[in-house]
Short mmCIF file of C-alpha atoms and ligand atoms in Angstrom, two decimals:
data_model
loop_
_atom_site.label_atom_id
_atom_site.label_comp_id
_atom_site.label_asym_id
_atom_site.label_seq_id
_atom_site.Cartn_x
_atom_site.Cartn_y
_atom_site.Cartn_z
CA UNK A 1 103.78 72.31 88.92
CA UNK A 2 103.53 74.71 91.84
CA UNK A 3 100.13 74.76 93.56
CA UNK A 4 98.83 77.92 95.18
CA UNK A 5 96.67 78.42 98.30
CA UNK A 6 95.36 81.63 99.78
CA UNK A 7 95.47 81.54 103.59
CA UNK A 8 93.69 84.87 103.92
CA UNK A 9 90.55 84.01 101.93
CA UNK A 10 90.25 80.22 101.71
CA UNK A 11 88.68 78.17 104.49
CA UNK A 12 90.91 75.23 103.52
CA UNK A 13 93.91 77.50 103.79
CA UNK A 14 96.65 75.26 102.45
CA UNK A 15 98.13 74.15 105.76
CA UNK A 16 96.56 70.67 105.59
CA UNK A 17 97.85 70.11 102.05
CA UNK A 18 101.14 71.78 103.01
CA UNK A 19 101.61 69.52 106.02
CA UNK A 20 101.02 66.46 103.86
CA UNK A 21 103.48 67.64 101.19
CA UNK A 22 106.14 68.33 103.84
CA UNK A 23 105.70 64.84 105.33
CA UNK A 24 106.12 63.41 101.83
CA UNK A 25 109.44 65.22 101.35
CA UNK A 26 108.09 68.18 99.32
CA UNK A 27 108.82 71.93 99.39
CA UNK A 28 106.24 74.42 100.67
CA UNK A 29 106.60 78.22 100.79
CA UNK A 30 104.71 79.79 103.68
CA UNK A 31 104.20 83.21 105.29
CA UNK A 32 105.79 84.19 108.61
CA UNK A 33 105.90 87.51 110.47
CA UNK A 34 109.45 88.14 109.14
CA UNK A 35 109.65 87.02 105.46
CA UNK A 36 108.27 84.05 103.46
CA UNK A 37 110.03 80.78 104.22
CA UNK A 38 110.77 77.83 101.93
CA UNK A 39 110.06 74.79 104.08
CA UNK A 40 110.91 71.09 104.09
CA UNK A 41 110.86 68.31 106.70
CA UNK A 42 113.71 69.35 109.02
CA UNK A 43 114.39 65.75 110.07
CA UNK A 44 114.77 64.50 106.48
CA UNK A 45 118.19 65.28 104.97
CA UNK A 46 117.03 64.36 101.44
CA UNK A 47 114.08 66.79 101.58
CA UNK A 48 116.33 69.53 103.00
CA UNK A 49 118.76 69.10 100.08
CA UNK A 50 115.94 70.10 97.70
CA UNK A 51 115.73 73.52 99.39
CA UNK A 52 119.37 74.20 98.48
CA UNK A 53 118.65 73.17 94.86
CA UNK A 54 115.52 75.32 94.48
CA UNK A 55 117.25 78.42 95.89
CA UNK A 56 120.69 77.86 94.39
CA UNK A 57 121.92 78.23 97.98
CA UNK A 58 125.60 77.52 98.76
CA UNK A 59 125.82 74.16 100.55
CA UNK A 60 127.76 75.58 103.50
CA UNK A 61 124.99 78.02 104.57
CA UNK A 62 122.88 76.32 107.29
CA UNK A 63 119.09 76.57 107.71
CA UNK A 64 116.81 77.52 110.59
CA UNK A 65 114.47 74.90 112.10
CA UNK A 66 110.97 76.23 112.82
CA UNK A 67 109.00 74.75 115.72
CA UNK A 68 105.41 75.24 116.92
CA UNK A 69 106.14 74.49 120.60
CA UNK A 70 108.94 75.84 122.81
CA UNK A 71 109.39 72.46 124.45
CA UNK A 72 110.41 70.84 121.15
CA UNK A 73 113.90 72.41 121.42
CA UNK A 74 114.76 69.70 123.99
CA UNK A 75 114.87 67.20 121.14
CA UNK A 76 116.92 69.37 118.78
CA UNK A 77 119.57 70.85 121.10
CA UNK A 78 122.09 68.82 123.16
CA UNK A 79 120.56 70.54 126.22
CA UNK A 80 118.69 73.78 126.89
CA UNK A 81 120.85 76.45 128.56
CA UNK A 82 119.31 78.85 131.11
CA UNK A 83 119.89 81.82 128.79
CA UNK A 84 117.84 80.13 126.05
CA UNK A 85 114.99 79.41 128.49
CA UNK A 86 114.81 83.07 129.53
CA UNK A 87 114.99 84.37 125.97
CA UNK A 88 112.42 81.86 124.62
CA UNK A 89 110.03 82.81 127.41
CA UNK A 90 110.48 86.50 126.61
CA UNK A 91 110.54 86.50 122.80
CA UNK A 92 108.89 83.31 121.47
CA UNK A 93 106.81 83.11 119.43
CA UNK A 94 108.63 85.89 117.58
CA UNK A 95 111.45 87.00 115.28
CA UNK A 96 114.35 85.60 117.36
CA UNK A 97 116.40 82.61 116.16
CA UNK A 98 118.62 80.94 118.75
CA UNK A 99 121.73 78.91 117.82
CA UNK A 100 122.99 76.20 120.19
CA UNK A 101 124.72 72.80 120.14
CA UNK A 102 122.67 70.29 118.15
CA UNK A 103 121.35 66.87 119.13
CA UNK A 104 121.90 63.76 117.02
CA UNK A 105 118.31 64.03 115.68
CA UNK A 106 119.26 67.01 113.46
CA UNK A 107 120.57 65.99 110.01
CA UNK A 108 123.88 67.47 108.79
CA UNK A 109 122.06 68.89 105.73
CA UNK A 110 120.24 71.36 108.03
CA UNK A 111 123.36 72.62 109.79
CA UNK A 112 125.72 72.38 106.79
CA UNK A 113 127.88 70.13 108.95
CA UNK A 114 128.15 72.61 111.88
CA UNK A 115 127.86 71.23 115.45
CA UNK A 116 125.17 73.86 116.22
CA UNK A 117 121.57 74.30 115.04
CA UNK A 118 119.44 77.46 114.69
CA UNK A 119 115.83 77.28 115.97
CA UNK A 120 112.91 79.68 115.99
CA UNK A 121 109.18 79.67 116.81
CA UNK A 122 107.42 82.03 114.38
CA UNK A 123 104.64 84.36 115.54
CA UNK A 124 102.30 83.63 112.63
CA UNK A 125 99.05 81.65 112.69
CA UNK A 126 99.54 80.02 109.26
CA UNK A 127 103.20 79.11 109.90
CA UNK A 128 102.34 77.53 113.26
CA UNK A 129 99.38 75.62 111.77
CA UNK A 130 101.61 74.29 108.97
CA UNK A 131 104.27 73.06 111.43
CA UNK A 132 101.58 71.36 113.52
CA UNK A 133 100.04 69.71 110.45
CA UNK A 134 103.47 68.52 109.29
CA UNK A 135 104.18 67.07 112.76
CA UNK A 136 107.92 67.76 112.33
CA UNK A 137 110.15 70.84 112.68
CA UNK A 138 110.27 72.69 109.35
CA UNK A 139 113.69 73.65 107.99
CA UNK A 140 113.25 76.93 106.13
CA UNK A 141 115.43 79.70 104.75
CA UNK A 142 113.87 82.70 103.03
CA UNK A 143 111.92 81.64 99.91
CA UNK A 144 113.99 83.67 97.41
CA UNK A 145 116.61 82.72 94.85
CA UNK A 146 119.92 82.96 96.71
CA UNK A 147 121.38 86.47 96.60
CA UNK A 148 118.13 88.28 95.75
CA UNK A 149 116.08 90.38 98.22
CA UNK A 150 114.03 88.15 100.54
CA UNK A 151 110.31 87.72 99.67
CA UNK A 152 107.81 89.68 101.75
CA UNK A 153 104.75 88.68 99.69
CA UNK A 154 103.53 85.51 97.93
CA UNK A 155 104.01 87.32 94.60
CA UNK A 156 107.75 87.70 95.36
CA UNK A 157 107.92 83.94 96.06
CA UNK A 158 106.20 83.25 92.73
CA UNK A 159 108.74 85.40 90.87
CA UNK A 160 111.60 83.25 92.19
CA UNK A 161 110.12 79.79 92.86
CA UNK A 162 107.26 79.13 90.41
CA UNK A 163 107.69 75.65 88.92
CA UNK A 164 110.48 74.74 91.35
CA UNK A 165 108.46 73.94 94.49
CA UNK A 166 105.22 72.11 95.35
CA UNK A 167 103.06 74.75 97.04
CA UNK A 168 102.96 78.47 97.85
CA UNK A 169 100.69 79.48 100.73
CA UNK A 170 99.70 83.16 100.42
CA UNK A 171 99.24 84.87 103.78
CA UNK A 172 99.47 88.48 102.55
CA UNK A 173 102.40 90.84 103.19
CA UNK A 174 104.82 90.07 106.08
CA UNK A 175 104.57 92.23 109.20
CA UNK A 176 108.31 92.90 109.76
CA UNK A 177 109.68 92.44 106.24
CA UNK A 178 113.20 91.53 107.47
CA UNK A 179 114.49 88.13 108.59
CA UNK A 180 114.74 87.15 112.24
CA UNK A 181 117.48 88.18 114.64
CA UNK A 182 120.04 85.32 114.82
CA UNK A 183 121.64 84.99 118.27
CA UNK A 184 124.19 82.33 119.13
CA UNK A 185 124.37 81.00 122.69
CA UNK A 186 127.17 78.56 121.83
CA UNK A 187 129.93 80.59 123.52
CA UNK A 188 129.51 84.29 124.42
CA UNK A 189 125.97 85.42 123.51
CA UNK A 190 126.48 87.12 120.12
CA UNK A 191 124.09 88.55 117.53
CA UNK A 192 125.06 87.08 114.15
CA UNK A 193 122.28 88.84 112.26
CA UNK A 194 120.22 91.77 113.65
CA UNK A 195 116.43 91.80 113.36
CA UNK A 196 113.24 93.04 115.00
CA UNK A 197 114.26 91.61 118.39
CA UNK A 198 116.95 94.23 118.97
CA UNK A 199 120.21 94.12 120.92
CA UNK A 200 118.65 96.55 123.40
CA UNK A 201 115.67 94.19 123.97
CA UNK A 202 117.95 91.15 124.38
CA UNK A 203 120.20 92.95 126.86
CA UNK A 204 117.20 94.07 128.93
CA UNK A 205 116.03 90.43 129.13
CA UNK A 206 119.38 88.68 129.67
CA UNK A 207 122.54 90.83 129.97
CA UNK A 208 125.48 91.79 127.77
CA UNK A 209 125.17 90.66 124.15
CA UNK A 210 127.94 91.07 121.57
CA UNK A 211 127.57 92.01 117.93
CA UNK A 212 129.38 89.98 115.26
CA UNK A 213 131.76 92.33 113.39
CA UNK A 214 130.38 91.18 110.03
CA UNK A 215 127.01 92.87 110.74
CA UNK A 216 128.08 96.27 109.38
CA UNK A 217 131.32 95.51 107.54
CA UNK A 218 132.32 93.27 104.65
CA UNK A 219 134.28 90.18 105.66
CA UNK A 220 138.04 90.45 105.31
CA UNK A 221 139.91 87.94 103.12
CA UNK A 222 140.70 84.82 105.15
CA UNK A 223 138.29 85.73 108.00
CA UNK A 224 135.98 82.86 109.11
CA UNK A 225 132.30 83.74 109.35
CA UNK A 226 130.56 83.27 112.72
CA UNK A 227 127.45 82.82 110.58
CA UNK A 228 128.11 81.39 107.11
CA UNK A 229 125.30 83.53 105.64
CA UNK A 230 127.40 86.66 106.22
CA UNK A 231 129.92 85.61 103.57
CA UNK A 232 127.64 85.84 100.60
CA UNK A 233 126.34 88.59 98.36
CA UNK A 234 122.90 89.20 99.76
CA UNK A 235 119.60 91.01 99.26
CA UNK A 236 120.96 92.44 96.02
CA UNK A 237 118.74 93.78 93.22
CA UNK A 238 119.96 93.97 89.61
CA UNK A 239 120.45 97.74 89.84
CA UNK A 240 123.18 99.60 91.71
CA UNK A 241 122.40 100.72 95.31
CA UNK A 242 124.28 103.61 96.98
CA UNK A 243 123.99 104.63 100.64
CA UNK A 244 124.46 108.19 101.97
CA UNK A 245 125.51 108.61 105.59
CA UNK A 246 125.04 111.59 107.88
CA UNK A 247 122.09 113.46 109.42
CA UNK A 248 118.99 113.77 107.21
CA UNK A 249 120.08 117.18 105.78
CA UNK A 250 123.63 116.07 104.98
CA UNK A 251 122.57 112.69 103.56
CA UNK A 252 119.87 114.14 101.32
CA UNK A 253 122.29 116.84 100.09
CA UNK A 254 124.79 114.18 99.02
CA UNK A 255 122.03 112.19 97.34
CA UNK A 256 120.76 115.23 95.39
CA UNK A 257 124.23 115.96 93.98
CA UNK A 258 124.93 112.35 93.03
CA UNK A 259 121.41 111.90 91.60
CA UNK A 260 121.76 115.00 89.38
CA UNK A 261 125.09 113.77 87.98
CA UNK A 262 123.68 110.34 87.17
CA UNK A 263 120.48 111.66 85.58
CA UNK A 264 122.50 114.16 83.50
CA UNK A 265 124.52 111.28 82.11
CA UNK A 266 121.30 109.58 81.02
CA UNK A 267 120.80 107.09 83.87
CA UNK A 268 117.49 106.14 85.39
CA UNK A 269 117.77 106.94 89.13
CA UNK A 270 115.38 106.72 92.09
CA UNK A 271 115.65 107.96 95.67
CA UNK A 272 114.35 105.98 98.68
CA UNK A 273 113.12 109.03 100.60
CA UNK A 274 111.62 109.25 104.08
CA UNK A 275 108.71 111.28 105.42
CA UNK A 276 111.21 113.72 106.91
CA UNK A 277 113.50 114.15 103.89
CA UNK A 278 111.10 114.01 100.95
CA UNK A 279 110.79 117.86 100.70
CA UNK A 280 114.61 118.13 100.33
CA UNK A 281 114.47 116.14 97.08
CA UNK A 282 112.04 118.57 95.36
CA UNK A 283 111.04 117.26 91.92
CA UNK A 284 113.53 114.41 91.74
CA UNK A 285 112.13 110.87 91.34
CA UNK A 286 111.41 109.62 94.89
CA UNK A 287 109.55 106.90 96.67
CA UNK A 288 108.85 107.24 100.39
CA UNK A 289 109.89 104.05 102.11
CA UNK A 290 109.09 105.04 105.68
CA UNK A 291 109.46 107.36 108.65
CA UNK A 292 112.97 107.88 110.06
CA UNK A 293 111.51 108.14 113.57
CA UNK A 294 110.13 104.59 113.17
CA UNK A 295 112.81 102.40 111.54
CA UNK A 296 110.36 99.47 111.52
CA UNK A 297 108.45 101.23 108.71
CA UNK A 298 111.59 101.35 106.55
CA UNK A 299 112.41 97.71 107.35
CA UNK A 300 108.92 96.59 106.30
CA UNK A 301 109.31 98.16 102.83
CA UNK A 302 112.99 97.73 101.99
CA UNK A 303 112.95 94.33 100.24
CA UNK A 304 109.70 94.98 98.35
CA UNK A 305 111.10 98.30 97.03
CA UNK A 306 114.46 96.78 96.09
CA UNK A 307 112.60 94.14 94.06
CA UNK A 308 110.36 96.78 92.48
CA UNK A 309 113.30 98.91 91.26
CA UNK A 310 115.63 95.99 90.51
CA UNK A 311 114.94 96.35 86.77
CA UNK A 312 113.05 99.67 86.84
CA UNK A 313 116.10 101.79 87.77
CA UNK A 314 119.83 101.85 87.05
CA UNK A 315 120.65 103.22 90.48
CA UNK A 316 118.85 103.51 93.84
CA UNK A 317 119.95 106.11 96.43
CA UNK A 318 119.12 105.45 100.09
CA UNK A 319 119.76 107.28 103.38
CA UNK A 320 121.62 105.60 106.24
CA UNK A 321 119.85 105.32 109.61
CA UNK A 322 121.50 105.46 113.05
CA UNK A 323 122.69 101.91 113.81
CA UNK A 324 120.58 101.34 116.93
CA UNK A 325 117.31 99.54 117.66
CA UNK A 326 115.80 98.29 114.39
CA UNK A 327 118.04 100.78 112.57
CA UNK A 328 120.86 98.24 113.01
CA UNK A 329 118.88 95.54 111.15
CA UNK A 330 117.97 98.03 108.41
CA UNK A 331 121.59 99.09 107.91
CA UNK A 332 122.78 95.47 107.89
CA UNK A 333 120.43 94.64 104.95
CA UNK A 334 120.84 97.96 103.13
CA UNK A 335 124.66 97.89 103.22
CA UNK A 336 124.67 94.32 101.90
CA UNK A 337 122.19 95.20 99.14
CA UNK A 338 124.58 98.05 98.25
CA UNK A 339 127.66 95.83 98.38
CA UNK A 340 128.82 98.34 101.07
CA UNK A 341 129.03 101.17 98.49
CA UNK A 342 128.43 104.61 100.00
CA UNK A 343 128.52 108.16 98.59
CA UNK A 344 130.67 110.50 100.67
P1 LIG B 401 117.84 82.52 106.02
O1 LIG B 401 116.95 81.53 106.65
O2 LIG B 401 117.92 82.45 104.53
O3 LIG B 401 117.47 83.87 106.49
O4 LIG B 401 119.28 82.18 106.57
C1 LIG B 401 119.50 81.69 107.89
C2 LIG B 401 120.62 82.44 108.54
O5 LIG B 401 120.93 81.82 109.79
C3 LIG B 401 121.88 82.44 107.72
O6 LIG B 401 122.54 83.69 107.83
C4 LIG B 401 122.69 81.33 108.37
O7 LIG B 401 124.07 81.47 108.14
C5 LIG B 401 122.30 81.48 109.83
N1 LIG B 401 122.47 80.22 110.56
C6 LIG B 401 121.69 79.11 110.48
N2 LIG B 401 122.18 78.12 111.26
C7 LIG B 401 123.28 78.61 111.85
C8 LIG B 401 124.25 78.06 112.77
N3 LIG B 401 124.14 76.81 113.20
N4 LIG B 401 125.27 78.86 113.15
C9 LIG B 401 125.38 80.12 112.71
N5 LIG B 401 124.51 80.70 111.83
C10 LIG B 401 123.48 79.95 111.41
MG1 LIG B 402 117.84 84.25 103.21
#
């Protein structure tokens, strides 16, 4: 049975019980500022294996270790490079995951056999309290069934994980709504997955940072993934998702024409509109997912809306954003949800 605790209303907010369950080898879903995580004792390979089972996650896709103190990385990495020190001081706690060579303390189950380990310190009171209570780093991927949109509320976690895990701690909706930026410092500093800590912010703090080619393009046959997670179908709802590129006028024009064709042929379509473009869609079925001038607002709503229309629509139309700042993270998730299908 899955127990349930509400961190926003209950005095005993679930972190004490959660810490105990984690120490005993159990699985606990918890809120962070990015998305909900599905946590287990990161030093216990057996416990970590249960995460892969509950999610149906491919065994070669490594997990992120979550720590409550910056200093703890000394035990988990072979050593701490200068670049990591600077970036941890600038962005931790926060939505930045750093990948570096692992120490012998980290079980192979966490890293899927890779010689590197990904670590992050979340900027969320409940997450930090849970890690402290557990007294160990918590290995946690997003708390969704593999392939589905990541959970940004406790209700989303329930939809996917009820009956499969020991506890869900409800901390309300997640602030960012997209997973952390993943940056590797093993070799040339490279962003493997974009997030709310943007390339521009990282470059201002450290210097040149590369982008992995798989961020905005599907992997080619035979190509090896810098980050195994990039290989898989991701963030995908049941319904079809189509992306329209171009400036707001051009993109909404393309969407209107494609929408009309689909609706005429009897399909149930919905448009993810923005504050700026909503008037262009007139009386077509729209939901505003944010403000194009503030990509963070679109990021915060994307996964929740994809889940909402997963079964409630046959096709979702969405506008592309410029691939800069948080727009890069948005496009990375949206294109994957769409299986890279665009209307042009
Ligand atoms: P999730 O926690 O579900 O958001 O997934 C974690 C992401 O971090 C996945 O895309 C993983 O492939 C990536 N990741 C975790 N550890 C490593 C690592 N050692 N090297 C490269 N990517 C990693
Ligand atoms: Mg995930």
